[in-house]
GROMACS .gro file of C-alpha atoms in nm:
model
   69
    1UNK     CA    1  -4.200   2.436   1.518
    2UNK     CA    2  -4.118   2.803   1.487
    3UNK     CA    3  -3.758   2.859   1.389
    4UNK     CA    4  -3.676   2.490   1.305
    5UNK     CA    5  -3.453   2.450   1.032
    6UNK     CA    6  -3.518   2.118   0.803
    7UNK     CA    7  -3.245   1.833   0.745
    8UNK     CA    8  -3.061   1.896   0.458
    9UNK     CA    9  -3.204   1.704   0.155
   10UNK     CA   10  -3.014   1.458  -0.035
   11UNK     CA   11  -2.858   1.557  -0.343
   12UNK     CA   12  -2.819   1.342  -0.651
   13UNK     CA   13  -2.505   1.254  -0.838
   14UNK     CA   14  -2.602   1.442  -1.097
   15UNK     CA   15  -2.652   1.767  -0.913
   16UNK     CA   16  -2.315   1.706  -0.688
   17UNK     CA   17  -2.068   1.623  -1.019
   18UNK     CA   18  -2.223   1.964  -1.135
   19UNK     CA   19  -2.150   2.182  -0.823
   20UNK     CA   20  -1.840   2.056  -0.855
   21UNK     CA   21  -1.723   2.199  -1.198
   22UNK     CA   22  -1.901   2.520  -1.066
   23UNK     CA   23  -1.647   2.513  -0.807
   24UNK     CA   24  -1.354   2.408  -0.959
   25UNK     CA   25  -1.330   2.464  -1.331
   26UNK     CA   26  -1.063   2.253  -1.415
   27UNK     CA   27  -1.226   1.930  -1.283
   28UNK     CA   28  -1.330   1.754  -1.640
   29UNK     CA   29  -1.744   1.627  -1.646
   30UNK     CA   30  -1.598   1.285  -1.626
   31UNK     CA   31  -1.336   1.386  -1.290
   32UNK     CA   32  -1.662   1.533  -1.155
   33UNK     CA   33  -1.893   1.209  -1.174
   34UNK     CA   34  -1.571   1.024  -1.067
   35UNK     CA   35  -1.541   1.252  -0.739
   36UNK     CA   36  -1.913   1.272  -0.699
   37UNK     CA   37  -1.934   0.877  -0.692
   38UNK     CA   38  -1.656   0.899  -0.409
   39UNK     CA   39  -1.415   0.641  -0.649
   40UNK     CA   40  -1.070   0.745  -0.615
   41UNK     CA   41  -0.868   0.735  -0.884
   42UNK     CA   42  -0.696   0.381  -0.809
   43UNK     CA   43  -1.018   0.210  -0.731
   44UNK     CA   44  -1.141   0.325  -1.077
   45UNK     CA   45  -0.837   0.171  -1.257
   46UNK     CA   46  -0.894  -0.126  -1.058
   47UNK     CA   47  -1.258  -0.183  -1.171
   48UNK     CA   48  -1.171  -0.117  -1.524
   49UNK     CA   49  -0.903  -0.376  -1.488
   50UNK     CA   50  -1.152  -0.679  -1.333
   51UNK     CA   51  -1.402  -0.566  -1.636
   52UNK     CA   52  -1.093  -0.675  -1.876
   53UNK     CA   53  -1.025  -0.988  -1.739
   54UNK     CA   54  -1.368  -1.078  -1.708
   55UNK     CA   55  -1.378  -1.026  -2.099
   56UNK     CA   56  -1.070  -1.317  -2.114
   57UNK     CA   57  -0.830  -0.947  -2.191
   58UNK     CA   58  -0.512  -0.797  -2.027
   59UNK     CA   59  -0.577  -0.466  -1.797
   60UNK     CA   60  -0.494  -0.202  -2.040
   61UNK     CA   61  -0.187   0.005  -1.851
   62UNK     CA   62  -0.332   0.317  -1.724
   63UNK     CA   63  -0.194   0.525  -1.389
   64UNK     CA   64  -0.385   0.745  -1.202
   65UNK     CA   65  -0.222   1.016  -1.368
   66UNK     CA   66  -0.375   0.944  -1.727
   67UNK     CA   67  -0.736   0.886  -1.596
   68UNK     CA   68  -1.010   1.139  -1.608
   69UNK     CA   69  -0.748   1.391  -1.769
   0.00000   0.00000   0.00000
């Protein structure tokens, strides 16, 4: 078709956690793949906490505040 436009393609992680530092320069590499994964911050600390208990440990005390900083 003349003057069709195509679908957008779909863009890996990779190539979105990188557009984001382009846009925002103070997002770390590691807040990038974090926002490009669509994890919030909380849901992050949450995971890292079930990955200690699975290992028999304590969730090590981190806030939202100290992660990807």
């Amino acid at each position: 078709m003349v003057g069709a436009t195509e679908p957008p393609r779909p863009r890996g992680r990779q190539h979105i956690a990188a557009a984001i530092r382009e846009e925002l320069s103070e997002v770390t590499e590691l807040e990038a793949w974090r926002l490009g994964l669509g994890r919030s911050r909380a849901d992050t600390i949450a995971q890292i906490g079930e990955l200690y208990v699975a290992d028999g440990l304590l969730p090590p005390g981190l806030s939202e505040s100290m992660l990807c900083r």
